[in-house]
PDB file of C-alpha atoms in Angstrom:
ATOM      1  CA  MET A  27      -0.009   0.003   0.002  1.00  0.00           C
ATOM      2  CA  PHE A  28       1.273   3.456  -0.940  1.00  0.00           C
ATOM      3  CA  THR A  29       0.244   7.059  -0.457  1.00  0.00           C
ATOM      4  CA  GLY A  30       1.000   8.588  -3.833  1.00  0.00           C
ATOM      5  CA  ILE A  31       3.663  10.886  -2.373  1.00  0.00           C
ATOM      6  CA  VAL A  32       6.723  10.438  -4.599  1.00  0.00           C
ATOM      7  CA  GLU A  33       9.944  10.111  -2.604  1.00  0.00           C
ATOM      8  CA  GLU A  34      12.507  10.124  -5.384  1.00  0.00           C
ATOM      9  CA  LEU A  35      12.879  10.475  -9.112  1.00  0.00           C
ATOM     10  CA  GLY A  36      14.764   7.414 -10.377  1.00  0.00           C
ATOM     11  CA  ALA A  37      16.700   7.141 -13.653  1.00  0.00           C
ATOM     12  CA  VAL A  38      15.982   4.147 -15.857  1.00  0.00           C
ATOM     13  CA  ARG A  39      19.312   2.468 -16.527  1.00  0.00           C
ATOM     14  CA  ALA A  40      17.945  -0.365 -18.650  1.00  0.00           C
ATOM     15  CA  LEU A  41      14.848  -2.217 -19.700  1.00  0.00           C
ATOM     16  CA  ASP A  42      16.107  -5.460 -21.186  1.00  0.00           C
ATOM     17  CA  GLY A  43      13.504  -8.091 -21.864  1.00  0.00           C
ATOM     18  CA  GLY A  44      11.449  -8.147 -18.699  1.00  0.00           C
ATOM     19  CA  ARG A  45      14.167  -6.705 -16.405  1.00  0.00           C
ATOM     20  CA  LEU A  46      13.932  -3.035 -15.411  1.00  0.00           C
ATOM     21  CA  VAL A  47      16.936  -1.447 -13.690  1.00  0.00           C
ATOM     22  CA  VAL A  48      16.476   1.944 -12.005  1.00  0.00           C
ATOM     23  CA  GLY A  49      19.178   4.168 -10.582  1.00  0.00           C
ATOM     24  CA  CYS A  50      18.188   5.614  -7.179  1.00  0.00           C
ATOM     25  CA  ARG A  51      19.738   6.352  -3.805  1.00  0.00           C
ATOM     26  CA  LEU A  52      17.082   7.210  -1.250  1.00  0.00           C
ATOM     27  CA  VAL A  53      14.636   4.365  -1.811  1.00  0.00           C
ATOM     28  CA  ALA A  54      17.434   1.811  -2.301  1.00  0.00           C
ATOM     29  CA  ILE A  55      18.575   2.325   1.275  1.00  0.00           C
ATOM     30  CA  ASP A  56      15.908   0.109   2.818  1.00  0.00           C
ATOM     31  CA  SER A  57      14.489  -1.791  -0.155  1.00  0.00           C
ATOM     32  CA  PRO A  58      15.961  -5.280   0.112  1.00  0.00           C
ATOM     33  CA  ILE A  59      15.331  -8.077  -2.356  1.00  0.00           C
ATOM     34  CA  GLY A  60      11.650  -9.006  -2.061  1.00  0.00           C
ATOM     35  CA  ALA A  61      10.529  -5.528  -1.062  1.00  0.00           C
ATOM     36  CA  SER A  62       7.661  -3.768  -2.841  1.00  0.00           C
ATOM     37  CA  LEU A  63       8.178  -0.413  -4.474  1.00  0.00           C
ATOM     38  CA  ALA A  64       5.897   1.780  -6.581  1.00  0.00           C
ATOM     39  CA  VAL A  65       7.517   2.654  -9.921  1.00  0.00           C
ATOM     40  CA  ASN A  66       5.372   5.162 -11.808  1.00  0.00           C
ATOM     41  CA  GLY A  67       2.499   3.897  -9.715  1.00  0.00           C
ATOM     42  CA  ILE A  68       3.065   0.201 -10.380  1.00  0.00           C
ATOM     43  CA  CYS A  69       3.758  -2.055  -7.414  1.00  0.00           C
ATOM     44  CA  LEU A  70       6.898  -4.021  -8.336  1.00  0.00           C
ATOM     45  CA  THR A  71       9.136  -6.413  -6.397  1.00  0.00           C
ATOM     46  CA  VAL A  72      12.849  -5.759  -5.942  1.00  0.00           C
ATOM     47  CA  VAL A  73      14.789  -8.705  -7.399  1.00  0.00           C
ATOM     48  CA  GLU A  74      18.312  -7.245  -7.340  1.00  0.00           C
ATOM     49  CA  ARG A  75      19.911  -4.407  -5.390  1.00  0.00           C
ATOM     50  CA  THR A  76      23.107  -2.395  -5.305  1.00  0.00           C
ATOM     51  CA  ASP A  77      23.914   0.774  -3.400  1.00  0.00           C
ATOM     52  CA  ASP A  78      22.447   2.930  -6.168  1.00  0.00           C
ATOM     53  CA  THR A  79      20.229   0.656  -8.267  1.00  0.00           C
ATOM     54  CA  LEU A  80      17.185  -1.538  -7.928  1.00  0.00           C
ATOM     55  CA  ALA A  81      16.079  -4.125 -10.455  1.00  0.00           C
ATOM     56  CA  PHE A  82      12.593  -5.475 -11.062  1.00  0.00           C
ATOM     57  CA  ASP A  83      11.255  -8.283 -13.233  1.00  0.00           C
ATOM     58  CA  LEU A  84       8.237  -7.249 -15.304  1.00  0.00           C
ATOM     59  CA  SER A  85       5.599  -9.730 -16.345  1.00  0.00           C
ATOM     60  CA  GLY A  86       3.953  -9.663 -19.773  1.00  0.00           C
ATOM     61  CA  GLU A  87       0.799  -8.460 -17.978  1.00  0.00           C
ATOM     62  CA  THR A  88       2.670  -5.485 -16.516  1.00  0.00           C
ATOM     63  CA  LEU A  89       4.233  -4.546 -19.839  1.00  0.00           C
ATOM     64  CA  GLU A  90       0.881  -4.865 -21.620  1.00  0.00           C
ATOM     65  CA  ARG A  91      -1.310  -3.012 -19.106  1.00  0.00           C
ATOM     66  CA  THR A  92       0.995  -0.156 -18.074  1.00  0.00           C
ATOM     67  CA  SER A  93       3.209   2.474 -19.684  1.00  0.00           C
ATOM     68  CA  LEU A  94       6.437   0.726 -18.575  1.00  0.00           C
ATOM     69  CA  GLY A  95       6.779  -1.111 -21.878  1.00  0.00           C
ATOM     70  CA  SER A  96       7.563   2.193 -23.586  1.00  0.00           C
ATOM     71  CA  VAL A  97      10.175   3.371 -21.030  1.00  0.00           C
ATOM     72  CA  ARG A  98      13.726   3.717 -22.310  1.00  0.00           C
ATOM     73  CA  ALA A  99      17.148   4.130 -20.685  1.00  0.00           C
ATOM     74  CA  GLY A 100      17.545   7.686 -19.438  1.00  0.00           C
ATOM     75  CA  ALA A 101      13.841   8.146 -18.673  1.00  0.00           C
ATOM     76  CA  THR A 102      12.818   9.344 -15.234  1.00  0.00           C
ATOM     77  CA  VAL A 103      10.361   7.405 -13.045  1.00  0.00           C
ATOM     78  CA  ASN A 104       8.489   8.218  -9.828  1.00  0.00           C
ATOM     79  CA  LEU A 105       9.548   6.049  -6.872  1.00  0.00           C
ATOM     80  CA  GLU A 106       7.770   5.467  -3.551  1.00  0.00           C
ATOM     81  CA  ARG A 107       8.363   2.914  -0.821  1.00  0.00           C
ATOM     82  CA  PRO A 108       5.272   1.310   0.804  1.00  0.00           C
ATOM     83  CA  VAL A 109       3.608   3.168   3.655  1.00  0.00           C
ATOM     84  CA  THR A 110       4.209   1.930   7.228  1.00  0.00           C
ATOM     85  CA  LEU A 111       1.577   1.904   9.926  1.00  0.00           C
ATOM     86  CA  ALA A 112       3.468   4.633  11.757  1.00  0.00           C
ATOM     87  CA  ALA A 113       3.621   6.995   8.743  1.00  0.00           C
ATOM     88  CA  ARG A 114       1.344   9.954   8.014  1.00  0.00           C
ATOM     89  CA  LEU A 115      -1.002   9.345   5.090  1.00  0.00           C
ATOM     90  CA  GLY A 116      -0.189  12.462   3.093  1.00  0.00           C
ATOM     91  CA  GLY A 117      -1.881  11.480  -0.168  1.00  0.00           C
ATOM     92  CA  HIS A 118      -4.539   8.808  -0.436  1.00  0.00           C
ATOM     93  CA  LEU A 119      -4.527   5.010  -0.335  1.00  0.00           C
ATOM     94  CA  VAL A 120      -2.822   3.813  -3.533  1.00  0.00           C
ATOM     95  CA  GLN A 121      -2.449   0.111  -4.219  1.00  0.00           C
ATOM     96  CA  GLY A 122      -0.038   0.210  -7.133  1.00  0.00           C
ATOM     97  CA  HIS A 123      -2.559  -1.679  -9.254  1.00  0.00           C
ATOM     98  CA  VAL A 124      -2.890   0.242 -12.493  1.00  0.00           C
ATOM     99  CA  ASP A 125      -6.463   0.431 -13.842  1.00  0.00           C
ATOM    100  CA  GLY A 126      -5.477   1.689 -17.276  1.00  0.00           C
ATOM    101  CA  VAL A 127      -3.145   3.913 -19.289  1.00  0.00           C
ATOM    102  CA  GLY A 128      -4.282   7.447 -20.042  1.00  0.00           C
ATOM    103  CA  ARG A 129      -2.689  10.132 -22.268  1.00  0.00           C
ATOM    104  CA  VAL A 130      -1.708  13.703 -21.523  1.00  0.00           C
ATOM    105  CA  ALA A 131      -4.186  15.724 -23.585  1.00  0.00           C
ATOM    106  CA  ALA A 132      -3.156  19.285 -22.664  1.00  0.00           C
ATOM    107  CA  ILE A 133      -0.744  21.191 -20.449  1.00  0.00           C
ATOM    108  CA  ASP A 134      -1.486  24.802 -19.559  1.00  0.00           C
ATOM    109  CA  ARG A 135       1.424  26.479 -17.765  1.00  0.00           C
ATOM    110  CA  GLU A 136       0.426  29.133 -15.252  1.00  0.00           C
ATOM    111  CA  PRO A 137       2.242  32.400 -14.301  1.00  0.00           C
ATOM    112  CA  ASP A 138       2.940  31.079 -10.776  1.00  0.00           C
ATOM    113  CA  ALA A 139       4.931  28.128 -12.308  1.00  0.00           C
ATOM    114  CA  GLY A 140       2.070  25.734 -11.641  1.00  0.00           C
ATOM    115  CA  ALA A 141       0.116  24.012 -14.408  1.00  0.00           C
ATOM    116  CA  THR A 142      -3.260  22.584 -15.272  1.00  0.00           C
ATOM    117  CA  VAL A 143      -2.804  19.174 -16.889  1.00  0.00           C
ATOM    118  CA  THR A 144      -5.623  17.409 -18.721  1.00  0.00           C
ATOM    119  CA  ILE A 145      -5.452  13.616 -18.917  1.00  0.00           C
ATOM    120  CA  ARG A 146      -7.649  11.546 -21.202  1.00  0.00           C
ATOM    121  CA  ILE A 147      -8.442   8.383 -19.247  1.00  0.00           C
ATOM    122  CA  PRO A 148      -9.829   5.148 -20.696  1.00  0.00           C
ATOM    123  CA  ASP A 149     -13.622   5.399 -21.168  1.00  0.00           C
ATOM    124  CA  GLU A 150     -14.297   2.478 -18.816  1.00  0.00           C
ATOM    125  CA  LEU A 151     -12.679   4.383 -15.909  1.00  0.00           C
ATOM    126  CA  GLU A 152     -14.820   7.525 -16.362  1.00  0.00           C
ATOM    127  CA  PRO A 153     -17.634   6.360 -13.982  1.00  0.00           C
ATOM    128  CA  LEU A 154     -15.040   5.690 -11.249  1.00  0.00           C
ATOM    129  CA  VAL A 155     -13.635   9.231 -11.174  1.00  0.00           C
ATOM    130  CA  VAL A 156     -15.357  12.111  -9.387  1.00  0.00           C
ATOM    131  CA  GLU A 157     -14.639  15.815  -9.204  1.00  0.00           C
ATOM    132  CA  LYS A 158     -12.669  16.654  -6.062  1.00  0.00           C
ATOM    133  CA  GLY A 159     -11.945  12.947  -5.629  1.00  0.00           C
ATOM    134  CA  SER A 160      -8.525  11.301  -5.636  1.00  0.00           C
ATOM    135  CA  ILE A 161      -6.701   9.770  -8.570  1.00  0.00           C
ATOM    136  CA  ALA A 162      -3.151   8.481  -8.952  1.00  0.00           C
ATOM    137  CA  VAL A 163      -1.330   9.460 -12.155  1.00  0.00           C
ATOM    138  CA  ASP A 164       2.005   7.675 -12.582  1.00  0.00           C
ATOM    139  CA  GLY A 165       1.789   7.002  -8.844  1.00  0.00           C
ATOM    140  CA  VAL A 166       1.236  10.645  -7.865  1.00  0.00           C
ATOM    141  CA  SER A 167      -1.724  11.280  -5.565  1.00  0.00           C
ATOM    142  CA  LEU A 168      -3.754  14.097  -7.075  1.00  0.00           C
ATOM    143  CA  THR A 169      -7.167  15.754  -6.634  1.00  0.00           C
ATOM    144  CA  VAL A 170      -9.468  15.889  -9.635  1.00  0.00           C
ATOM    145  CA  ALA A 171     -10.069  19.605 -10.273  1.00  0.00           C
ATOM    146  CA  ALA A 172     -12.661  19.097 -12.999  1.00  0.00           C
ATOM    147  CA  LEU A 173     -14.132  16.421 -15.267  1.00  0.00           C
ATOM    148  CA  ASP A 174     -15.321  16.647 -18.868  1.00  0.00           C
ATOM    149  CA  GLY A 175     -16.345  13.176 -19.917  1.00  0.00           C
ATOM    150  CA  ALA A 176     -13.162  11.062 -19.949  1.00  0.00           C
ATOM    151  CA  GLU A 177     -10.941  14.130 -19.652  1.00  0.00           C
ATOM    152  CA  VAL A 178      -9.651  14.771 -16.135  1.00  0.00           C
ATOM    153  CA  ARG A 179      -8.210  18.159 -15.263  1.00  0.00           C
ATOM    154  CA  LEU A 180      -5.575  18.361 -12.537  1.00  0.00           C
ATOM    155  CA  ALA A 181      -4.186  21.532 -10.957  1.00  0.00           C
ATOM    156  CA  LEU A 182      -0.497  20.983 -10.205  1.00  0.00           C
ATOM    157  CA  ILE A 183       1.548  23.183  -7.900  1.00  0.00           C
ATOM    158  CA  PRO A 184       5.195  23.971  -8.667  1.00  0.00           C
ATOM    159  CA  HIS A 185       6.417  21.445  -6.043  1.00  0.00           C
ATOM    160  CA  THR A 186       4.531  18.582  -7.733  1.00  0.00           C
ATOM    161  CA  LEU A 187       5.933  19.586 -11.116  1.00  0.00           C
ATOM    162  CA  ALA A 188       9.510  19.702  -9.691  1.00  0.00           C
ATOM    163  CA  ALA A 189       9.311  16.525  -7.594  1.00  0.00           C
ATOM    164  CA  THR A 190       7.584  14.177 -10.061  1.00  0.00           C
ATOM    165  CA  THR A 191       7.745  13.142 -13.690  1.00  0.00           C
ATOM    166  CA  LEU A 192       4.674  15.273 -14.358  1.00  0.00           C
ATOM    167  CA  GLY A 193       6.939  18.309 -14.614  1.00  0.00           C
ATOM    168  CA  SER A 194       8.508  16.924 -17.765  1.00  0.00           C
ATOM    169  CA  ALA A 195       5.350  15.390 -19.234  1.00  0.00           C
ATOM    170  CA  ALA A 196       4.405  16.284 -22.825  1.00  0.00           C
ATOM    171  CA  VAL A 197       1.108  16.147 -24.685  1.00  0.00           C
ATOM    172  CA  GLY A 198       0.598  12.589 -25.933  1.00  0.00           C
ATOM    173  CA  ASP A 199       2.641  10.928 -23.172  1.00  0.00           C
ATOM    174  CA  PRO A 200       1.129   7.744 -21.713  1.00  0.00           C
ATOM    175  CA  VAL A 201       0.477   7.803 -17.936  1.00  0.00           C
ATOM    176  CA  ASN A 202      -0.585   5.077 -15.563  1.00  0.00           C
ATOM    177  CA  ILE A 203      -3.982   5.680 -13.976  1.00  0.00           C
ATOM    178  CA  GLU A 204      -5.234   4.192 -10.684  1.00  0.00           C
ATOM    179  CA  VAL A 205      -8.664   5.308  -9.622  1.00  0.00           C
ATOM    180  CA  ASP A 206      -9.534   5.716  -5.977  1.00  0.00           C
ATOM    181  CA  ILE A 207     -10.128   2.308  -4.355  1.00  0.00           C
ATOM    182  CA  ILE A 208     -13.346   3.598  -2.800  1.00  0.00           C
ATOM    183  CA  GLY A 209     -14.761   4.301  -6.259  1.00  0.00           C
ATOM    184  CA  ARG A 210     -13.916   0.760  -7.367  1.00  0.00           C
ATOM    185  CA  TYR A 211     -15.699  -0.794  -4.424  1.00  0.00           C
ATOM    186  CA  VAL A 212     -18.772   1.445  -4.705  1.00  0.00           C
ATOM    187  CA  ALA A 213     -19.053   0.615  -8.418  1.00  0.00           C
ATOM    188  CA  HIS A 214     -18.767  -3.113  -7.651  1.00  0.00           C
ATOM    189  CA  LEU A 215     -21.422  -2.936  -4.944  1.00  0.00           C
ATOM    190  CA  MET A 216     -23.783  -0.996  -7.200  1.00  0.00           C
ATOM    191  CA  GLU A 217     -23.284  -3.509  -9.976  1.00  0.00           C
ATOM    192  CA  ARG A 218     -24.083  -6.386  -7.599  1.00  0.00           C
ATOM    193  CA  SER A 219     -27.193  -4.647  -6.241  1.00  0.00           C
ATOM    194  CA  ASP A 220     -28.553  -4.319  -9.800  1.00  0.00           C
ATOM    195  CA  ARG A 221     -28.585  -8.109 -10.263  1.00  0.00           C
TER     196      ARG A 221
END
């Protein structure tokens, strides 16, 4: 379980076959082999570790259902260690289970160095997203500022742009989307009550 508060920007060293190697220092400190880590919002297991790298094996399912298949050496990724029971929950509950891949539809830079970013999410996720609700985009916990069909508008402050990959996002970029777990459960319960 994660909070969507990115701890470090990692540098992709390699994606060879199903093995992803990420350069990082902070999160590598206490991420032994077998530990879970959110990489661009995807819960992955550490399979190899050095002082400044972590390696993860990616299944075909992960490569097919997330944006990691298109990552290349030199790319930057959001990294977050799992939350502990003693930690503050600064974002929202994020599982690291990607619901779909969206695309950056627009970026409007603001005079205060913030930005409004519009993400086009998969149509099937639209009923699970609500205005002023939570959404994770590439593992970043964000509040939905506005909705227009399957387009989600997000107001990003300068810190979020500087501390996450969203600061270097471009129109057309794929992003991993995880809807709020509460929305998923409510939708499931509503579906069952209709039977």
